[in-house]
């Protein structure tokens, strides 16, 4: 069975400072991992994904995440926050379920607050 | 591409009424997913389809919920009768494949309020 834990429900940063959103996962297989972003009153949009290639994954808007198998982590980072980064961020794990299908499991989300 | 289209964007109804939510996936995508998002439970997968066939509906909360996909370009999620606890944002998403590595494309959601 797979699971994902986002360690912070809220993260508050000042504009121009680094962002770190933490995600730990549990999987019996080699999982695929995703980060999605949800801006207010919008649907979710893919930021980046890891699918067993390079462990450091670069996404849109300057975000990146590093897959660390030994730590079962997939933390999301950005060197310098922008006001437009304020949103809800979801970490997602996906590995083969019974029958061979892949059902993604979403974390509870981390709300990123950016102060001017 | 117009992306995943959902209608209506907002729905307010009274307890006991039937509610139908609609979704048009991205053309060519073989998989369609229905999710529900609430503050209490986060984002929950309700059901998903592959080539118009329901594959897993274990997330559907109870018999009041039903989903159909009569063709590749249209799906509905129906709640009958609706209850206040069904109030949530319902998202439809589609993906080209479901190998676990595929991006899901989400619609803007339908915000349902049951009074």
XYZ file of N, CA and C in Angstrom:
693
model
N 0.846 -1.189 0.000
C 0.000 0.000 0.000
C 0.886 1.245 0.000
N 0.414 2.255 -0.644
C 1.179 3.490 -0.744
C 0.553 4.553 0.140
N 1.377 5.488 0.566
C 0.861 6.616 1.327
C 1.797 7.798 1.133
N 1.305 8.964 1.438
C 2.119 10.170 1.314
C 1.773 11.096 2.461
N 2.803 11.699 3.034
C 2.617 12.621 4.155
C 3.272 13.946 3.837
N 2.474 14.986 3.849
C 3.030 16.325 3.722
C 3.189 16.862 5.136
N 4.406 17.167 5.478
C 4.753 17.391 6.877
C 4.255 18.721 7.430
N 3.918 19.642 6.570
C 3.454 20.951 7.021
C 2.128 21.278 6.352
N 1.151 21.678 7.125
C -0.118 22.077 6.521
C -0.036 23.513 5.983
N 0.821 24.330 6.608
C 1.013 25.710 6.169
C 2.504 26.036 6.223
N 2.977 26.763 5.210
C 4.338 27.286 5.211
C 4.249 28.764 4.843
N 4.897 29.578 5.631
C 4.852 31.026 5.410
C 6.264 31.527 5.141
N 6.443 32.252 4.037
C 7.759 32.790 3.680
C 7.595 34.238 3.236
N 8.704 34.931 3.209
C 8.713 36.283 2.657
C 9.113 36.222 1.190
N 8.598 37.135 0.421
C 8.949 37.202 -0.991
C 10.466 37.315 -1.143
N 11.024 36.516 -2.054
C 12.464 36.556 -2.284
C 13.265 35.564 -1.455
N 12.631 34.910 -0.490
C 13.328 33.916 0.334
C 13.037 32.514 -0.187
N 13.872 31.527 0.205
C 13.674 30.162 -0.309
C 12.392 29.512 0.212
N 11.904 28.567 -0.603
C 10.728 27.790 -0.254
C 11.115 26.322 -0.097
N 10.611 25.700 0.954
C 10.788 24.265 1.158
C 9.456 23.685 1.602
N 8.894 22.794 0.788
C 7.667 22.071 1.138
C 8.036 20.593 1.222
N 7.750 19.999 2.386
C 8.246 18.659 2.654
C 7.205 17.579 2.380
N 7.706 16.480 1.819
C 6.840 15.351 1.482
C 7.589 14.053 1.734
N 6.995 13.157 2.486
C 7.506 11.808 2.663
C 6.495 10.810 2.116
N 6.977 9.725 1.591
C 6.085 8.753 0.990
C 6.400 7.356 1.501
N 5.441 6.481 1.280
C 5.637 5.062 1.565
C 5.135 4.279 0.368
N 5.970 3.366 -0.097
C 5.585 2.581 -1.269
C 6.331 1.262 -1.259
N 5.660 0.222 -1.686
C 6.285 -1.101 -1.755
C 7.038 -1.304 -3.055
N 6.927 -0.339 -3.961
C 7.538 -0.477 -5.274
C 8.402 0.752 -5.548
N 8.853 0.863 -6.773
C 9.521 2.093 -7.186
C 8.438 3.050 -7.666
N 8.127 4.020 -6.864
C 6.951 4.846 -7.181
C 7.250 5.948 -8.191
N 6.193 6.465 -8.738
C 6.242 7.750 -9.417
C 5.746 8.792 -8.426
N 6.367 9.952 -8.450
C 6.020 11.014 -7.506
C 5.755 12.309 -8.256
N 4.795 13.048 -7.777
C 4.354 14.267 -8.444
C 4.169 15.382 -7.413
N 4.311 16.599 -7.884
C 3.838 17.769 -7.158
C 2.867 18.515 -8.069
N 1.691 18.805 -7.489
C 0.688 19.603 -8.182
C 0.472 20.887 -7.387
N 0.081 21.928 -8.086
C -0.235 23.204 -7.440
C -1.694 23.556 -7.740
N -2.356 24.121 -6.743
C -3.746 24.564 -6.902
C -3.860 26.015 -6.451
N -4.081 26.891 -7.391
C -4.336 28.281 -7.037
C -5.802 28.433 -6.651
N -6.123 29.462 -5.884
C -7.495 29.623 -5.385
C -8.542 29.517 -6.484
N -9.529 28.697 -6.205
C -10.673 28.502 -7.112
C -10.269 27.968 -8.476
N -9.171 27.240 -8.510
C -8.707 26.639 -9.762
C -8.541 25.136 -9.580
N -8.386 24.436 -10.712
C -8.056 23.023 -10.644
C -6.574 22.830 -10.373
N -6.164 21.594 -10.191
C -4.761 21.284 -9.933
C -3.969 21.277 -11.233
N -2.720 21.708 -11.123
C -1.840 21.772 -12.287
C -0.521 21.108 -11.926
N 0.020 20.309 -12.829
C 1.275 19.629 -12.561
C 2.427 20.622 -12.484
N 3.227 20.504 -11.406
C 4.457 21.280 -11.277
C 5.646 20.495 -11.825
N 5.745 19.245 -11.388
C 6.849 18.388 -11.813
C 6.529 16.947 -11.429
N 7.310 16.013 -12.024
C 7.119 14.612 -11.671
C 8.420 13.847 -11.764
N 8.529 12.838 -10.933
C 9.665 11.921 -10.927
C 9.167 10.558 -11.364
N 9.855 9.986 -12.386
C 9.421 8.681 -12.883
C 10.627 7.779 -13.103
N 11.531 7.726 -12.146
C 12.699 6.840 -12.109
C 13.813 7.249 -13.054
N 13.836 8.458 -13.492
C 14.973 8.964 -14.274
C 15.879 9.748 -13.301
N 16.264 10.943 -13.656
C 17.115 11.742 -12.783
C 16.422 12.022 -11.462
N 17.183 11.953 -10.375
C 16.578 12.137 -9.059
C 16.264 13.589 -8.757
N 16.954 14.508 -9.423
C 16.630 15.928 -9.257
C 15.754 16.333 -10.435
N 14.551 16.730 -10.102
C 13.563 17.027 -11.134
C 13.271 18.518 -11.150
N 13.328 19.094 -12.321
C 13.004 20.519 -12.457
C 11.603 20.670 -13.029
N 10.870 21.634 -12.470
C 9.514 21.846 -12.922
C 9.300 23.263 -13.424
N 8.048 23.631 -13.471
C 7.711 24.957 -13.970
C 7.908 26.009 -12.880
N 8.040 27.247 -13.297
C 8.110 28.390 -12.375
C 9.268 28.305 -11.385
N 10.345 27.653 -11.762
C 11.538 27.635 -10.929
C 11.533 26.626 -9.793
N 10.520 25.800 -9.715
C 10.463 24.778 -8.676
C 11.284 23.546 -9.071
N 11.818 22.872 -8.073
C 12.454 21.588 -8.295
C 12.267 20.706 -7.078
N 12.451 19.409 -7.275
C 12.306 18.454 -6.184
C 13.350 17.365 -6.360
N 13.783 16.826 -5.245
C 14.778 15.779 -5.274
C 14.228 14.501 -4.673
N 14.322 13.425 -5.424
C 13.891 12.120 -4.948
C 15.030 11.504 -4.139
N 14.763 11.217 -2.862
C 15.744 10.580 -2.000
C 15.148 9.280 -1.480
N 15.592 8.194 -2.101
C 15.020 6.885 -1.758
C 15.343 6.500 -0.320
N 16.573 6.782 0.105
C 16.986 6.383 1.450
C 16.175 7.092 2.528
N 15.699 8.274 2.207
C 14.918 9.051 3.170
C 13.424 8.991 2.852
N 13.060 8.299 1.803
C 11.674 8.246 1.292
C 11.066 9.644 1.270
N 11.795 10.571 0.672
C 11.327 11.954 0.628
C 11.328 12.485 -0.797
N 10.523 13.497 -0.993
C 10.424 14.164 -2.302
C 10.049 15.619 -2.022
N 10.978 16.333 -1.415
C 10.708 17.709 -1.001
C 10.749 18.667 -2.186
N 9.892 19.660 -2.137
C 9.787 20.672 -3.200
C 10.497 21.933 -2.752
N 11.324 22.509 -3.626
C 12.062 23.707 -3.269
C 12.002 24.740 -4.395
N 12.254 25.972 -3.977
C 12.399 27.071 -4.930
C 13.328 28.089 -4.293
N 14.309 28.583 -5.017
C 15.315 29.462 -4.398
C 14.736 30.787 -3.898
N 13.753 31.301 -4.611
C 13.254 32.634 -4.275
C 11.747 32.686 -4.521
N 11.000 32.902 -3.463
C 9.540 32.908 -3.582
C 9.038 34.188 -4.230
N 7.965 34.001 -4.983
C 7.276 35.134 -5.608
C 5.856 35.161 -5.084
N 5.276 36.339 -5.079
C 3.905 36.463 -4.571
C 2.948 35.516 -5.289
N 3.187 35.307 -6.572
C 2.300 34.444 -7.358
C 2.430 32.963 -6.986
N 3.405 32.627 -6.146
C 3.553 31.226 -5.719
C 2.571 30.852 -4.613
N 1.915 31.826 -4.046
C 0.947 31.547 -2.982
C -0.163 30.657 -3.524
N -0.277 29.462 -2.948
C -1.218 28.468 -3.457
C -1.174 27.251 -2.540
N -1.967 26.242 -2.898
C -1.949 24.961 -2.199
C -1.131 23.996 -3.049
N -0.255 23.231 -2.394
C 0.620 22.306 -3.096
C 0.360 20.880 -2.617
N 0.259 19.977 -3.572
C -0.057 18.589 -3.261
C 1.067 17.674 -3.746
N 1.507 16.802 -2.845
C 2.456 15.758 -3.190
C 1.648 14.492 -3.486
N 2.031 13.764 -4.536
C 1.257 12.611 -4.976
C 2.198 11.443 -5.226
N 1.817 10.264 -4.748
C 2.583 9.048 -5.014
C 1.712 8.095 -5.809
N 2.347 7.382 -6.718
C 1.608 6.436 -7.549
C 2.473 5.206 -7.763
N 1.953 4.061 -7.388
C 2.661 2.810 -7.683
C 1.622 1.757 -8.039
N 2.049 0.622 -8.569
C 1.064 -0.353 -9.045
C 0.240 -0.939 -7.923
N -1.057 -0.823 -8.076
C -1.971 -1.420 -7.111
C -2.262 -2.840 -7.557
N -3.088 -3.511 -6.805
C -3.456 -4.868 -7.186
C -4.155 -4.848 -8.525
N -3.843 -5.809 -9.358
C -4.416 -5.834 -10.691
C -3.622 -5.045 -11.702
N -2.570 -4.367 -11.259
C -1.694 -3.681 -12.201
C -2.064 -2.245 -12.496
N -3.171 -1.777 -11.947
C -3.524 -0.390 -12.220
C -2.770 0.534 -11.271
N -2.665 1.761 -11.642
C -1.967 2.768 -10.842
C -2.986 3.785 -10.365
N -3.154 3.858 -9.076
C -4.074 4.823 -8.502
C -3.259 5.808 -7.680
N -3.307 7.073 -8.045
C -2.514 8.044 -7.291
C -3.103 8.293 -5.910
N -2.212 8.527 -4.962
C -2.612 8.922 -3.610
C -2.115 10.333 -3.360
N -3.040 11.218 -3.013
C -2.722 12.623 -2.799
C -2.443 12.892 -1.329
N -1.447 13.750 -1.068
C -1.253 14.242 0.285
C -2.350 15.235 0.642
N -2.368 15.651 1.902
C -3.401 16.562 2.382
C -3.200 17.999 1.921
N -2.026 18.269 1.382
C -1.772 19.604 0.870
C -1.015 20.485 1.844
N -0.214 21.393 1.291
C 0.486 22.420 2.064
C 0.133 23.769 1.487
N -0.350 24.625 2.333
C -0.699 25.975 1.898
C 0.528 26.862 2.012
N 0.981 27.407 0.891
C 2.132 28.308 0.880
C 1.644 29.744 0.927
N 2.089 30.456 1.944
C 1.743 31.862 2.125
C 2.994 32.673 1.862
N 2.891 33.669 1.012
C 4.036 34.509 0.679
C 3.745 35.940 1.116
N 4.590 36.441 2.000
C 4.443 37.810 2.508
C 5.287 38.773 1.689
N 4.763 39.975 1.447
C 5.557 40.955 0.677
C 6.769 41.442 1.475
N -5.827 23.310 -27.118
C -6.798 22.431 -26.476
C -7.477 23.179 -25.335
N -8.788 22.938 -25.171
C -9.530 23.682 -24.164
C -9.302 23.126 -22.776
N -8.660 21.997 -22.648
C -8.486 21.396 -21.342
C -9.735 20.649 -20.923
N -9.740 20.200 -19.679
C -10.897 19.499 -19.142
C -11.969 20.524 -18.798
N -13.167 20.256 -19.243
C -14.271 21.198 -19.034
C -15.279 20.597 -18.070
N -15.656 21.368 -17.077
C -16.653 20.917 -16.111
C -17.798 21.920 -16.052
N -18.983 21.377 -15.852
C -20.139 22.250 -15.659
C -21.123 21.597 -14.696
N -21.872 22.389 -13.940
C -21.671 23.832 -13.788
C -20.446 24.124 -12.927
N -20.031 25.358 -12.833
C -18.913 25.717 -11.958
C -19.378 25.827 -10.505
N -20.603 26.233 -10.331
C -21.186 26.335 -8.996
C -22.597 25.760 -9.041
N -22.947 25.070 -7.971
C -24.282 24.498 -7.881
C -24.744 24.622 -6.441
N -25.885 25.233 -6.264
C -26.497 25.320 -4.940
C -27.846 24.632 -5.039
N -28.079 23.683 -4.139
C -29.310 22.930 -4.192
C -29.788 22.645 -2.772
N -30.975 22.155 -2.682
C -31.529 21.834 -1.366
C -31.441 20.331 -1.122
N -31.320 19.991 0.111
C -31.248 18.590 0.508
C -32.394 17.799 -0.113
N -32.043 16.639 -0.638
C -33.043 15.775 -1.240
C -33.148 15.902 -2.747
N -32.574 16.969 -3.284
C -32.639 17.168 -4.724
C -31.569 16.349 -5.440
N -31.817 16.077 -6.709
C -30.833 15.385 -7.538
C -29.856 16.405 -8.111
N -28.592 16.024 -8.120
C -27.541 16.887 -8.661
C -26.777 16.110 -9.721
N -26.531 16.746 -10.852
C -25.737 16.128 -11.901
C -24.586 17.042 -12.279
N -23.378 16.497 -12.153
C -22.167 17.222 -12.529
C -21.646 16.639 -13.840
N -21.101 17.504 -14.683
C -20.700 17.082 -16.015
C -19.234 17.347 -16.281
N -18.659 16.499 -17.132
C -17.238 16.621 -17.429
C -16.971 16.227 -18.871
N -16.151 17.031 -19.523
C -15.660 16.705 -20.869
C -14.150 16.591 -20.774
N -13.605 15.399 -20.968
C -12.149 15.238 -20.842
C -11.427 15.773 -22.071
N -10.121 15.806 -21.974
C -9.308 16.209 -23.112
C -9.408 15.129 -24.184
N -9.577 15.553 -25.412
C -9.737 14.620 -26.524
C -8.527 13.695 -26.631
N -8.801 12.400 -26.752
C -7.721 11.434 -26.889
C -7.252 10.824 -25.588
N -7.685 11.371 -24.472
C -7.323 10.798 -23.175
C -8.207 9.588 -22.886
N -7.558 8.509 -22.472
C -8.283 7.263 -22.253
C -8.808 7.104 -20.831
N -8.279 7.907 -19.917
C -8.658 7.755 -18.511
C -9.356 9.003 -18.011
N -10.393 8.794 -17.209
C -11.114 9.896 -16.601
C -11.328 9.592 -15.128
N -11.078 10.597 -14.304
C -11.144 10.447 -12.856
C -12.115 11.483 -12.282
N -12.849 11.071 -11.272
C -13.680 11.992 -10.491
C -13.123 12.050 -9.063
N -12.891 13.276 -8.579
C -12.393 13.501 -7.234
C -13.359 14.407 -6.474
N -13.283 14.310 -5.151
C -14.014 15.219 -4.277
C -13.010 15.851 -3.310
N -13.123 17.149 -3.115
C -12.202 17.855 -2.208
C -12.981 18.557 -1.124
N -12.634 18.236 0.126
C -13.207 18.908 1.279
C -12.087 19.270 2.234
N -12.381 20.195 3.122
C -11.383 20.580 4.116
C -11.077 19.416 5.038
N -12.110 18.665 5.369
C -11.934 17.602 6.361
C -11.156 16.418 5.798
N -11.436 16.039 4.566
C -10.907 14.793 4.023
C -9.888 14.992 2.908
N -9.662 16.246 2.520
C -8.709 16.493 1.444
C -9.267 16.066 0.099
N -8.377 15.594 -0.775
C -8.758 15.199 -2.131
C -8.950 13.682 -2.163
N -10.153 13.248 -2.509
C -10.478 11.822 -2.530
C -10.838 11.389 -3.953
N -10.284 10.262 -4.368
C -10.662 9.682 -5.646
C -11.977 8.929 -5.475
N -12.954 9.287 -6.281
C -14.267 8.636 -6.187
C -14.372 7.445 -7.121
N -14.003 7.649 -8.377
C -14.144 6.618 -9.396
C -13.260 6.991 -10.569
N -12.816 5.978 -11.326
C -12.150 6.305 -12.566
C -12.547 5.338 -13.682
N -12.477 5.825 -14.889
C -12.872 5.097 -16.093
C -11.665 4.905 -17.012
N -11.658 3.795 -17.718
C -10.703 3.546 -18.789
C -11.510 3.210 -20.042
N -11.317 4.003 -21.084
C -12.071 3.783 -22.327
C -13.568 3.635 -22.061
N -14.076 4.531 -21.248
C -15.502 4.658 -20.931
C -16.011 3.586 -19.970
N -15.168 2.694 -19.533
C -15.599 1.623 -18.644
C -15.159 1.937 -17.208
N -16.072 1.872 -16.238
C -15.650 2.118 -14.843
C -14.735 1.005 -14.363
N -13.585 1.387 -13.835
C -12.585 0.420 -13.412
C -12.602 0.233 -11.899
N -12.682 1.325 -11.185
C -12.628 1.252 -9.733
C -13.557 2.317 -9.158
N -14.604 1.882 -8.508
C -15.541 2.828 -7.875
C -15.531 2.683 -6.360
N -14.468 2.135 -5.832
C -14.417 1.887 -4.388
C -14.429 3.173 -3.570
N -14.128 4.277 -4.189
C -14.152 5.547 -3.482
C -15.505 6.229 -3.460
N -16.451 5.696 -4.172
C -17.797 6.290 -4.172
C -18.382 6.086 -2.779
N -18.797 7.174 -2.140
C -19.158 7.087 -0.725
C -20.365 6.202 -0.430
N -21.345 6.201 -1.262
C -22.530 5.383 -1.005
C -23.391 5.321 -2.258
N -24.472 4.573 -2.145
C -25.305 4.325 -3.326
C -25.967 5.575 -3.881
N -25.959 6.625 -3.133
C -26.551 7.864 -3.642
C -25.721 8.456 -4.776
N -24.469 8.020 -4.871
C -23.566 8.511 -5.898
C -23.507 7.511 -7.054
N -23.568 8.042 -8.276
C -23.388 7.196 -9.446
C -22.661 7.997 -10.526
N -21.897 7.311 -11.341
C -21.154 7.972 -12.409
C -21.292 7.159 -13.680
N -21.343 7.877 -14.783
C -21.448 7.233 -16.085
C -20.507 7.907 -17.073
N -20.155 7.166 -18.093
C -19.370 7.725 -19.181
C -19.902 7.116 -20.471
N -20.936 7.689 -21.029
C -21.590 7.112 -22.206
C -20.739 7.130 -23.464
N -19.771 8.047 -23.523
C -18.866 8.084 -24.666
C -17.544 8.711 -24.233
N -16.606 8.759 -25.129
C -15.247 9.196 -24.779
C -15.150 10.678 -24.449
N -16.178 11.431 -24.732
C -16.076 12.878 -24.543
C -17.027 13.413 -23.481
N -17.621 12.524 -22.673
C -18.602 13.021 -21.715
C -18.757 12.064 -20.547
N -18.788 12.642 -19.359
C -19.052 11.847 -18.159
C -19.925 12.651 -17.207
N -20.705 11.945 -16.417
C -21.537 12.590 -15.410
C -21.327 11.938 -14.066
N -21.461 12.745 -13.030
C -21.484 12.273 -11.648
C -22.813 12.748 -11.062
N -23.609 11.807 -10.611
C -24.940 12.141 -10.114
C -25.043 11.823 -8.625
N -25.700 12.691 -7.919
C -25.976 12.466 -6.498
C -27.490 12.558 -6.325
N -28.069 11.471 -5.817
C -29.517 11.437 -5.652
C -29.895 10.505 -4.501
N -30.497 11.020 -3.455
C -30.743 12.427 -3.164
C -29.519 13.079 -2.536
N -29.377 14.350 -2.711
C -28.225 15.052 -2.149
C -28.447 15.348 -0.662
N -27.326 15.442 0.065
C -27.344 15.751 1.496
C -26.327 16.857 1.765
N -26.516 17.598 2.858
C -25.577 18.689 3.168
C -24.121 18.224 3.235
N -23.881 17.005 3.689
C -22.500 16.521 3.794
C -21.857 16.250 2.437
N -22.625 16.344 1.370
C -22.063 16.203 0.029
C -21.443 17.509 -0.462
N -21.635 18.562 0.284
C -21.064 19.854 -0.106
C -19.552 19.732 -0.198
N -19.011 20.101 -1.345
C -17.588 19.924 -1.618
C -17.292 20.518 -2.992
N -16.019 20.482 -3.353
C -15.637 20.787 -4.732
C -15.346 19.456 -5.419
N -15.971 19.257 -6.546
C -15.812 18.021 -7.303
C -14.978 18.311 -8.538
N -13.896 17.542 -8.679
C -12.998 17.716 -9.810
C -13.076 16.508 -10.733
N -12.979 16.798 -11.993
C -12.804 15.780 -13.009
C -11.390 15.949 -13.562
N -10.733 14.832 -13.836
C -9.389 14.872 -14.416
C -9.287 13.811 -15.481
N -8.422 14.040 -16.448
C -8.202 13.020 -17.469
C -6.713 12.843 -17.699
N -6.343 11.668 -18.177
C -4.955 11.402 -18.528
C -4.917 10.512 -19.760
N -3.782 10.608 -20.433
C -3.638 9.840 -21.673
C -3.588 8.348 -21.366
N -2.804 8.005 -20.360
C -2.649 6.615 -19.945
C -2.771 6.561 -18.436
N -2.612 5.394 -17.867
C -2.554 5.296 -16.413
C -1.458 4.330 -16.012
N -0.249 4.634 -16.473
C 0.881 3.784 -16.122
C 1.509 4.208 -14.808
N 0.924 5.170 -14.161
C 1.484 5.684 -12.928
C 2.417 6.847 -13.164
N 2.837 7.037 -14.414
C 3.766 8.114 -14.708
C 3.088 9.257 -15.445
N 1.811 9.121 -15.651
C 1.130 10.066 -16.518
C 0.560 11.235 -15.739
N 0.649 12.387 -16.349
C 0.097 13.600 -15.774
C -1.419 13.548 -15.848
N -2.045 13.937 -14.761
C -3.490 14.117 -14.779
C -3.775 15.594 -15.031
N -4.735 15.852 -15.897
C -5.141 17.215 -16.214
C -6.501 17.445 -15.568
N -6.534 18.426 -14.695
C -7.735 18.680 -13.914
C -8.593 19.779 -14.523
N -9.890 19.596 -14.370
C -10.812 20.669 -14.689
C -10.847 21.692 -13.580
N -11.606 22.770 -13.765
C -11.653 23.840 -12.763
C -12.489 23.492 -11.542
N -13.245 22.399 -11.626
C -14.038 21.966 -10.490
C -15.459 22.520 -10.496
N -16.323 21.795 -9.791
C -17.693 22.251 -9.526
C -17.850 22.377 -8.013
N -18.169 23.571 -7.571
C -18.397 23.787 -6.142
C -19.856 23.528 -5.843
N -20.113 22.465 -5.087
C -21.477 22.064 -4.759
C -21.803 22.448 -3.322
N -22.918 23.123 -3.167
C -23.433 23.458 -1.844
C -24.831 22.883 -1.719
N -25.007 22.035 -0.724
C -26.315 21.431 -0.459
C -26.846 22.012 0.842
N -27.958 22.708 0.741
C -28.524 23.389 1.906
C -29.467 22.494 2.690
